[in-house]
CSV table of C-alpha atoms in Angstrom, one decimal:
chain,number,residue,atom,x,y,z
A,27,UNK,CA,136.3,-137.6,-38.2
A,28,UNK,CA,137.6,-135.3,-40.8
A,29,UNK,CA,136.7,-131.6,-40.3
A,30,UNK,CA,135.0,-131.5,-43.7
A,31,UNK,CA,132.4,-134.2,-43.0
A,32,UNK,CA,130.0,-132.5,-40.6
A,33,UNK,CA,129.8,-129.0,-42.1
A,34,UNK,CA,129.4,-130.3,-45.7
A,35,UNK,CA,126.6,-132.6,-44.7
A,36,UNK,CA,124.9,-129.9,-42.7
A,37,UNK,CA,125.0,-127.5,-45.6
A,38,UNK,CA,123.5,-130.1,-47.9
A,39,UNK,CA,120.4,-131.0,-45.8
A,40,UNK,CA,119.0,-127.5,-46.5
A,41,UNK,CA,118.2,-128.3,-50.1
A,42,UNK,CA,115.1,-130.5,-50.3
A,43,UNK,CA,112.6,-131.1,-53.3
A,44,UNK,CA,109.2,-132.6,-53.4
A,45,UNK,CA,108.3,-134.7,-56.5
A,46,UNK,CA,104.9,-134.8,-58.1
A,47,UNK,CA,103.3,-137.0,-60.7
A,48,UNK,CA,100.0,-136.3,-62.3
A,49,UNK,CA,97.1,-138.4,-63.7
A,50,UNK,CA,93.8,-137.4,-65.2
A,51,UNK,CA,91.2,-138.9,-62.9
A,52,UNK,CA,90.5,-139.7,-59.3
A,53,UNK,CA,88.8,-143.0,-58.9
A,54,UNK,CA,87.6,-144.0,-55.5
A,55,UNK,CA,87.3,-147.5,-54.3
A,56,UNK,CA,87.2,-149.5,-51.0
A,57,UNK,CA,91.0,-150.1,-51.1
A,58,UNK,CA,92.1,-146.5,-51.5
A,59,UNK,CA,95.8,-146.1,-50.3
A,60,UNK,CA,96.6,-142.6,-51.4
A,61,UNK,CA,96.4,-142.1,-55.1
A,62,UNK,CA,98.7,-139.9,-57.2
A,63,UNK,CA,97.8,-136.3,-58.0
A,64,UNK,CA,94.9,-135.6,-60.5
A,65,UNK,CA,93.8,-132.1,-61.1
A,66,UNK,CA,93.5,-129.1,-63.4
A,67,UNK,CA,94.6,-125.6,-62.4
A,68,UNK,CA,93.8,-121.9,-63.3
A,69,UNK,CA,95.8,-118.9,-62.3
A,70,UNK,CA,93.7,-115.9,-61.3
A,71,UNK,CA,96.1,-112.9,-61.6
A,72,UNK,CA,93.5,-110.4,-60.4
A,73,UNK,CA,92.6,-112.6,-57.4
A,74,UNK,CA,88.9,-111.3,-57.7
A,75,UNK,CA,87.1,-114.1,-59.6
A,76,UNK,CA,84.2,-115.7,-57.9
A,77,UNK,CA,83.5,-119.4,-57.6
A,78,UNK,CA,80.7,-119.2,-60.3
A,79,UNK,CA,83.0,-117.4,-62.7
A,80,UNK,CA,85.6,-120.0,-62.0
A,81,UNK,CA,83.2,-122.9,-62.8
A,82,UNK,CA,82.3,-121.2,-66.1
A,83,UNK,CA,86.0,-120.9,-67.0
A,84,UNK,CA,86.4,-124.6,-66.1
A,85,UNK,CA,83.5,-125.6,-68.3
A,86,UNK,CA,85.0,-123.5,-71.2
A,87,UNK,CA,88.3,-125.5,-71.0
A,88,UNK,CA,90.3,-122.6,-69.6
A,89,UNK,CA,92.0,-124.7,-66.9
A,90,UNK,CA,95.5,-126.3,-67.5
A,91,UNK,CA,96.3,-130.0,-66.9
A,92,UNK,CA,98.1,-130.5,-63.6
A,93,UNK,CA,101.5,-131.8,-64.8
A,94,UNK,CA,103.5,-129.3,-62.7
A,95,UNK,CA,104.7,-129.7,-59.2
A,96,UNK,CA,105.1,-126.0,-58.2
A,97,UNK,CA,104.1,-122.5,-59.3
A,98,UNK,CA,106.9,-121.0,-57.2
A,99,UNK,CA,106.2,-117.6,-55.6
A,100,UNK,CA,103.2,-115.7,-57.1
A,101,UNK,CA,100.8,-113.1,-56.1
A,102,UNK,CA,98.0,-114.8,-58.1
A,103,UNK,CA,95.2,-116.9,-56.7
A,104,UNK,CA,95.4,-120.5,-57.8
A,105,UNK,CA,92.2,-122.6,-58.4
A,106,UNK,CA,92.3,-126.3,-58.6
A,107,UNK,CA,89.7,-128.6,-60.1
A,108,UNK,CA,89.5,-132.2,-59.1
A,109,UNK,CA,87.4,-134.8,-60.9
A,110,UNK,CA,86.2,-137.4,-58.4
A,111,UNK,CA,84.3,-140.5,-59.2
A,112,UNK,CA,82.8,-143.4,-57.2
A,113,UNK,CA,82.0,-146.4,-59.2
A,114,UNK,CA,81.1,-148.7,-56.3
A,115,UNK,CA,77.6,-149.3,-54.9
A,116,UNK,CA,78.1,-147.6,-51.6
A,117,UNK,CA,79.1,-144.3,-50.2
A,118,UNK,CA,82.9,-143.8,-49.7
A,119,UNK,CA,84.2,-141.4,-47.2
A,120,UNK,CA,87.5,-140.0,-48.6
A,121,UNK,CA,90.1,-137.5,-47.6
A,122,UNK,CA,92.0,-135.0,-49.7
A,123,UNK,CA,95.4,-133.8,-48.3
A,124,UNK,CA,97.4,-130.8,-49.5
A,125,UNK,CA,101.0,-131.8,-48.9
A,126,UNK,CA,102.5,-128.4,-48.0
A,127,UNK,CA,101.9,-127.0,-44.5
A,128,UNK,CA,103.3,-123.5,-45.2
A,129,UNK,CA,100.3,-122.2,-47.1
A,130,UNK,CA,98.5,-119.0,-46.0
A,131,UNK,CA,94.9,-120.0,-47.2
A,132,UNK,CA,93.4,-122.9,-49.0
A,133,UNK,CA,89.5,-123.2,-49.4
A,134,UNK,CA,87.5,-126.1,-50.5
A,135,UNK,CA,84.5,-125.6,-52.8
A,136,UNK,CA,81.7,-127.9,-53.8
A,137,UNK,CA,79.1,-126.4,-56.1
A,138,UNK,CA,76.4,-128.6,-54.5
A,139,UNK,CA,77.1,-126.9,-51.2
A,140,UNK,CA,76.8,-123.3,-52.3
A,141,UNK,CA,79.0,-120.5,-53.5
A,142,UNK,CA,80.9,-120.0,-50.3
A,143,UNK,CA,83.8,-122.3,-49.3
A,144,UNK,CA,82.8,-125.3,-47.4
A,145,UNK,CA,86.2,-125.8,-45.6
A,146,UNK,CA,89.1,-123.4,-44.9
A,147,UNK,CA,92.6,-124.1,-43.8
A,148,UNK,CA,96.1,-122.7,-43.9
A,149,UNK,CA,98.4,-120.7,-41.5
A,150,UNK,CA,96.5,-117.5,-42.3
A,151,UNK,CA,93.6,-118.5,-40.1
A,152,UNK,CA,93.6,-120.0,-36.5
A,153,UNK,CA,94.4,-123.6,-36.4
A,154,UNK,CA,91.2,-124.5,-34.5
A,155,UNK,CA,89.1,-123.6,-37.7
A,156,UNK,CA,90.6,-126.5,-39.7
A,157,UNK,CA,88.1,-129.3,-40.4
A,158,UNK,CA,90.8,-131.8,-39.4
A,159,UNK,CA,93.3,-131.0,-36.7
A,160,UNK,CA,96.4,-132.0,-38.7
A,161,UNK,CA,99.6,-130.1,-39.6
A,162,UNK,CA,98.8,-130.2,-43.3
A,163,UNK,CA,95.5,-128.8,-44.8
A,164,UNK,CA,93.2,-131.8,-45.0
A,165,UNK,CA,89.5,-132.0,-46.2
A,166,UNK,CA,87.1,-134.9,-46.0
A,167,UNK,CA,84.0,-135.6,-48.1
A,168,UNK,CA,81.7,-138.3,-49.0
A,169,UNK,CA,81.3,-139.7,-52.6
A,170,UNK,CA,77.8,-141.1,-53.2
A,171,UNK,CA,77.5,-144.4,-55.1
A,172,UNK,CA,77.8,-144.4,-58.9
A,173,UNK,CA,78.5,-140.6,-59.0
A,174,UNK,CA,81.0,-138.4,-60.5
A,175,UNK,CA,81.7,-134.7,-59.4
A,176,UNK,CA,84.0,-131.8,-59.4
A,177,UNK,CA,85.4,-130.2,-56.3
A,178,UNK,CA,87.5,-127.0,-56.4
A,179,UNK,CA,90.3,-125.6,-54.2
A,180,UNK,CA,91.4,-121.9,-54.0
A,181,UNK,CA,95.0,-121.4,-52.9
A,182,UNK,CA,96.5,-118.0,-51.9
A,183,UNK,CA,99.9,-117.9,-50.2
A,184,UNK,CA,102.9,-115.5,-49.8
A,185,UNK,CA,105.1,-118.6,-49.7
A,186,UNK,CA,105.7,-120.8,-52.8
A,187,UNK,CA,102.7,-122.6,-54.1
A,188,UNK,CA,103.1,-126.4,-54.3
A,189,UNK,CA,100.7,-128.4,-56.4
A,190,UNK,CA,100.8,-131.6,-54.5
A,191,UNK,CA,97.8,-133.6,-53.3
A,192,UNK,CA,97.0,-137.0,-52.0
A,193,UNK,CA,93.7,-139.0,-51.7
A,194,UNK,CA,92.9,-141.4,-48.9
A,195,UNK,CA,90.2,-143.5,-47.6
A,196,UNK,CA,89.4,-142.5,-44.0
A,197,UNK,CA,91.0,-145.6,-42.5
A,198,UNK,CA,94.1,-145.4,-44.6
A,199,UNK,CA,94.6,-141.8,-43.8
A,200,UNK,CA,94.5,-142.3,-40.0
A,201,UNK,CA,96.9,-145.3,-40.4
A,202,UNK,CA,99.2,-143.0,-42.4
A,203,UNK,CA,99.1,-140.3,-39.7
A,204,UNK,CA,100.0,-142.9,-37.0
A,205,UNK,CA,103.0,-144.2,-39.0
A,206,UNK,CA,104.1,-140.7,-39.9
A,207,UNK,CA,104.0,-139.5,-36.3
A,208,UNK,CA,106.2,-142.6,-35.4
A,209,UNK,CA,108.7,-141.5,-38.1
A,210,UNK,CA,108.8,-137.9,-37.0
A,211,UNK,CA,109.1,-138.9,-33.3
A,212,UNK,CA,112.1,-141.1,-34.3
A,213,UNK,CA,113.7,-138.3,-36.2
A,214,UNK,CA,113.3,-135.5,-33.6
A,215,UNK,CA,113.9,-137.8,-30.8
A,216,UNK,CA,117.2,-138.9,-32.4
A,217,UNK,CA,118.3,-135.3,-33.0
A,218,UNK,CA,117.5,-134.3,-29.4
A,219,UNK,CA,119.5,-137.3,-28.2
A,220,UNK,CA,122.4,-136.3,-30.4
A,221,UNK,CA,122.3,-132.7,-29.1
A,222,UNK,CA,122.2,-134.0,-25.5
A,223,UNK,CA,125.2,-136.3,-26.2
A,224,UNK,CA,127.3,-133.5,-27.5
A,225,UNK,CA,126.2,-131.3,-24.7
A,226,UNK,CA,127.5,-134.0,-22.2
A,227,UNK,CA,130.7,-134.2,-24.2
A,228,UNK,CA,131.2,-130.5,-23.8
A,229,UNK,CA,130.7,-130.6,-20.0
A,230,UNK,CA,133.1,-133.5,-19.9
A,231,UNK,CA,135.8,-132.2,-22.2
A,232,UNK,CA,135.2,-128.5,-22.1
A,233,UNK,CA,135.7,-128.5,-25.9
A,234,UNK,CA,133.7,-125.6,-27.3
A,235,UNK,CA,133.0,-127.1,-30.6
A,236,UNK,CA,130.8,-129.8,-28.9
A,237,UNK,CA,128.7,-127.0,-27.3
A,238,UNK,CA,128.2,-125.2,-30.5
A,239,UNK,CA,127.4,-128.4,-32.4
A,240,UNK,CA,124.8,-129.2,-29.8
A,241,UNK,CA,123.3,-125.7,-30.3
A,242,UNK,CA,123.3,-126.1,-34.1
A,243,UNK,CA,121.6,-129.5,-33.9
A,244,UNK,CA,118.9,-128.1,-31.6
A,245,UNK,CA,118.4,-125.0,-33.8
A,246,UNK,CA,118.2,-127.0,-37.1
A,247,UNK,CA,115.8,-129.6,-35.5
A,248,UNK,CA,113.5,-126.9,-34.3
A,249,UNK,CA,113.6,-125.2,-37.8
A,250,UNK,CA,112.5,-128.7,-39.2
A,251,UNK,CA,109.7,-128.9,-36.6
A,252,UNK,CA,108.4,-125.6,-37.7
A,253,UNK,CA,108.8,-126.3,-41.4
A,254,UNK,CA,106.7,-129.4,-41.1
A,255,UNK,CA,103.9,-127.5,-39.6
A,256,UNK,CA,104.2,-128.8,-36.0
A,257,UNK,CA,105.0,-125.3,-34.6
A,258,UNK,CA,101.6,-124.0,-35.8
A,259,UNK,CA,99.8,-127.2,-34.7
A,260,UNK,CA,101.4,-127.6,-31.2
A,261,UNK,CA,103.0,-124.3,-30.0
A,262,UNK,CA,101.2,-121.3,-31.3
A,263,UNK,CA,97.9,-122.4,-33.0
A,264,UNK,CA,96.3,-119.0,-32.7
A,265,UNK,CA,99.4,-116.9,-33.5
A,266,UNK,CA,98.7,-116.3,-37.2
A,267,UNK,CA,101.0,-113.4,-37.7
A,268,UNK,CA,103.9,-115.2,-36.0
A,269,UNK,CA,103.3,-118.4,-38.0
A,270,UNK,CA,103.9,-116.6,-41.3
A,271,UNK,CA,107.2,-115.3,-40.0
A,272,UNK,CA,108.4,-118.4,-38.0
A,273,UNK,CA,109.8,-120.3,-41.0
A,274,UNK,CA,112.3,-117.6,-42.2
A,275,UNK,CA,113.0,-116.6,-38.6
A,276,UNK,CA,114.2,-120.1,-37.5
A,277,UNK,CA,115.8,-120.7,-40.8
A,278,UNK,CA,118.0,-117.7,-40.4
A,279,UNK,CA,118.7,-118.7,-36.8
A,280,UNK,CA,119.8,-122.2,-37.8
A,281,UNK,CA,122.1,-120.6,-40.4
A,282,UNK,CA,123.5,-118.3,-37.7
A,283,UNK,CA,124.2,-121.3,-35.4
A,284,UNK,CA,125.8,-123.1,-38.3
A,285,UNK,CA,128.2,-120.3,-39.1
A,286,UNK,CA,129.1,-120.0,-35.4
A,287,UNK,CA,129.7,-123.8,-35.1
A,288,UNK,CA,132.0,-123.9,-38.3
A,289,UNK,CA,134.0,-120.9,-37.1
A,290,UNK,CA,134.7,-122.6,-33.8
A,291,UNK,CA,135.2,-126.1,-35.2
A,292,UNK,CA,137.8,-125.0,-37.6
A,293,UNK,CA,139.4,-122.6,-35.2
A,294,UNK,CA,139.2,-119.8,-37.6
A,295,UNK,CA,140.1,-117.2,-35.1
A,296,UNK,CA,143.6,-118.5,-34.7
A,297,UNK,CA,144.2,-120.1,-38.0
A,298,UNK,CA,142.4,-118.0,-40.6
A,299,UNK,CA,141.9,-114.5,-39.6
A,300,UNK,CA,140.4,-113.3,-42.8
A,301,UNK,CA,137.8,-116.1,-42.9
A,302,UNK,CA,137.1,-115.6,-39.3
A,303,UNK,CA,136.2,-111.9,-39.9
A,304,UNK,CA,134.1,-112.8,-42.9
A,305,UNK,CA,132.2,-115.4,-40.8
A,306,UNK,CA,131.8,-112.9,-38.1
A,307,UNK,CA,130.3,-110.3,-40.5
A,308,UNK,CA,128.0,-113.0,-41.8
A,309,UNK,CA,126.7,-113.8,-38.3
A,310,UNK,CA,126.0,-110.1,-37.6
A,311,UNK,CA,124.1,-109.9,-40.9
A,312,UNK,CA,122.1,-113.0,-40.1
A,313,UNK,CA,121.2,-111.6,-36.6
A,314,UNK,CA,120.0,-108.4,-38.2
A,315,UNK,CA,117.9,-110.4,-40.7
A,316,UNK,CA,116.5,-112.5,-37.9
A,317,UNK,CA,115.3,-109.3,-36.2
A,318,UNK,CA,113.8,-108.0,-39.3
A,319,UNK,CA,112.2,-111.1,-40.6
A,320,UNK,CA,108.8,-110.8,-38.8
A,321,UNK,CA,108.4,-107.4,-40.5
A,322,UNK,CA,109.0,-108.5,-44.1
A,323,UNK,CA,107.0,-110.9,-46.4
A,324,UNK,CA,107.9,-114.5,-45.8
A,325,UNK,CA,109.3,-115.1,-49.3
A,326,UNK,CA,111.8,-112.3,-48.9
A,327,UNK,CA,113.0,-113.8,-45.6
A,328,UNK,CA,113.4,-117.2,-47.4
A,329,UNK,CA,115.3,-115.7,-50.3
A,330,UNK,CA,117.6,-113.8,-47.8
A,331,UNK,CA,118.3,-117.1,-46.0
A,332,UNK,CA,119.0,-118.9,-49.2
A,333,UNK,CA,121.3,-116.3,-50.4
A,334,UNK,CA,123.2,-116.2,-47.1
A,335,UNK,CA,123.4,-120.1,-47.1
A,336,UNK,CA,124.9,-119.9,-50.5
A,337,UNK,CA,127.5,-117.2,-49.5
A,338,UNK,CA,128.4,-119.2,-46.3
A,339,UNK,CA,128.8,-122.3,-48.4
A,340,UNK,CA,131.2,-120.5,-50.8
A,341,UNK,CA,133.1,-119.0,-47.8
A,342,UNK,CA,133.3,-122.4,-46.2
A,343,UNK,CA,134.5,-124.2,-49.3
A,344,UNK,CA,137.2,-121.5,-50.0
A,345,UNK,CA,138.4,-121.8,-46.3
A,346,UNK,CA,138.5,-125.7,-46.5
A,347,UNK,CA,140.5,-125.4,-49.7
A,348,UNK,CA,143.1,-123.4,-47.9
A,349,UNK,CA,143.0,-126.0,-45.0
A,350,UNK,CA,143.7,-128.8,-47.5
A,351,UNK,CA,146.5,-126.9,-49.2
A,352,UNK,CA,148.2,-126.3,-45.9
A,353,UNK,CA,148.0,-130.0,-45.0
A,354,UNK,CA,149.3,-131.1,-48.4
A,355,UNK,CA,151.9,-128.4,-49.1
A,356,UNK,CA,153.0,-127.0,-45.6
A,357,UNK,CA,156.3,-125.9,-47.0
A,358,UNK,CA,154.6,-123.2,-49.2
A,359,UNK,CA,153.2,-121.5,-46.1
A,360,UNK,CA,154.8,-119.2,-43.6
A,361,UNK,CA,153.0,-117.2,-40.9
A,362,UNK,CA,151.2,-114.3,-42.6
A,363,UNK,CA,152.2,-115.1,-46.2
A,364,UNK,CA,152.0,-117.5,-49.1
A,365,UNK,CA,155.0,-118.1,-51.2
A,366,UNK,CA,156.7,-120.5,-53.6
A,367,UNK,CA,160.4,-121.3,-53.3
A,368,UNK,CA,162.5,-120.1,-56.1
């Protein structure tokens, strides 16, 4: 295995995007498999508008069509309007899923059920208050025969606001959850087996890089576990304050373990003194940011983590370039200096 393969791959897995495709109408039928997104949105910059005021704005055409996948980081409250129709001759029980677990608060409004939110979910309230005990915010409703209605969602979050929704029949949703749990179990189980395998290699060979790689795999896997909403669902369902800080906290820890592994794997202490010192300084900074992450807004912790990841990537690539030069042109290198022969 070349020394560049594992670190480059591990740096790349941090950058993930979620696609979104929009349509204009949610049509429910008996064979609903999870339709694409269909919504309008309005940005309440003051955060003080009531549900009745929002309905008036929607009727006046102030909402924007939902052909956007994300609004990024914003202090505004985002209102979503969904147009739901049932053209069949019987009632259909349907389920709406908001496909982003790391949201502080999302509320479900139906004007036929009053001015107050009918459902509430998000990591800003205890997990037990969710209408469906699932890692993502999920709301269920019943569409009456031959009817058409609007439902509204109110989203407020310190993290980035994704506009990604899916619609399911009840049976299809539960089948989806079972299949999803199988895939997540396969992924996390494979990562734990891989970590255990490298830990056994360390005990057998006493090679330190195996030990640090096992630590990194464990740290990165746990970060993914938290990022996908399982930490809040399984480990700390009532720890609202900690849930808001857990994503940047474990993100920074996984970056720290990655830097530690790269430093040992490339033997920087003996081969590249300058790079070793820079990696060591990065590790100290990451530990300081880890300790401070519970006391700053989540978005700042994420920004710090992404900035540090970019810095570590640049540092790693520069170090790897020097490694390649030494392998290709060893005559140009002497201990402690770089020179070209006359």
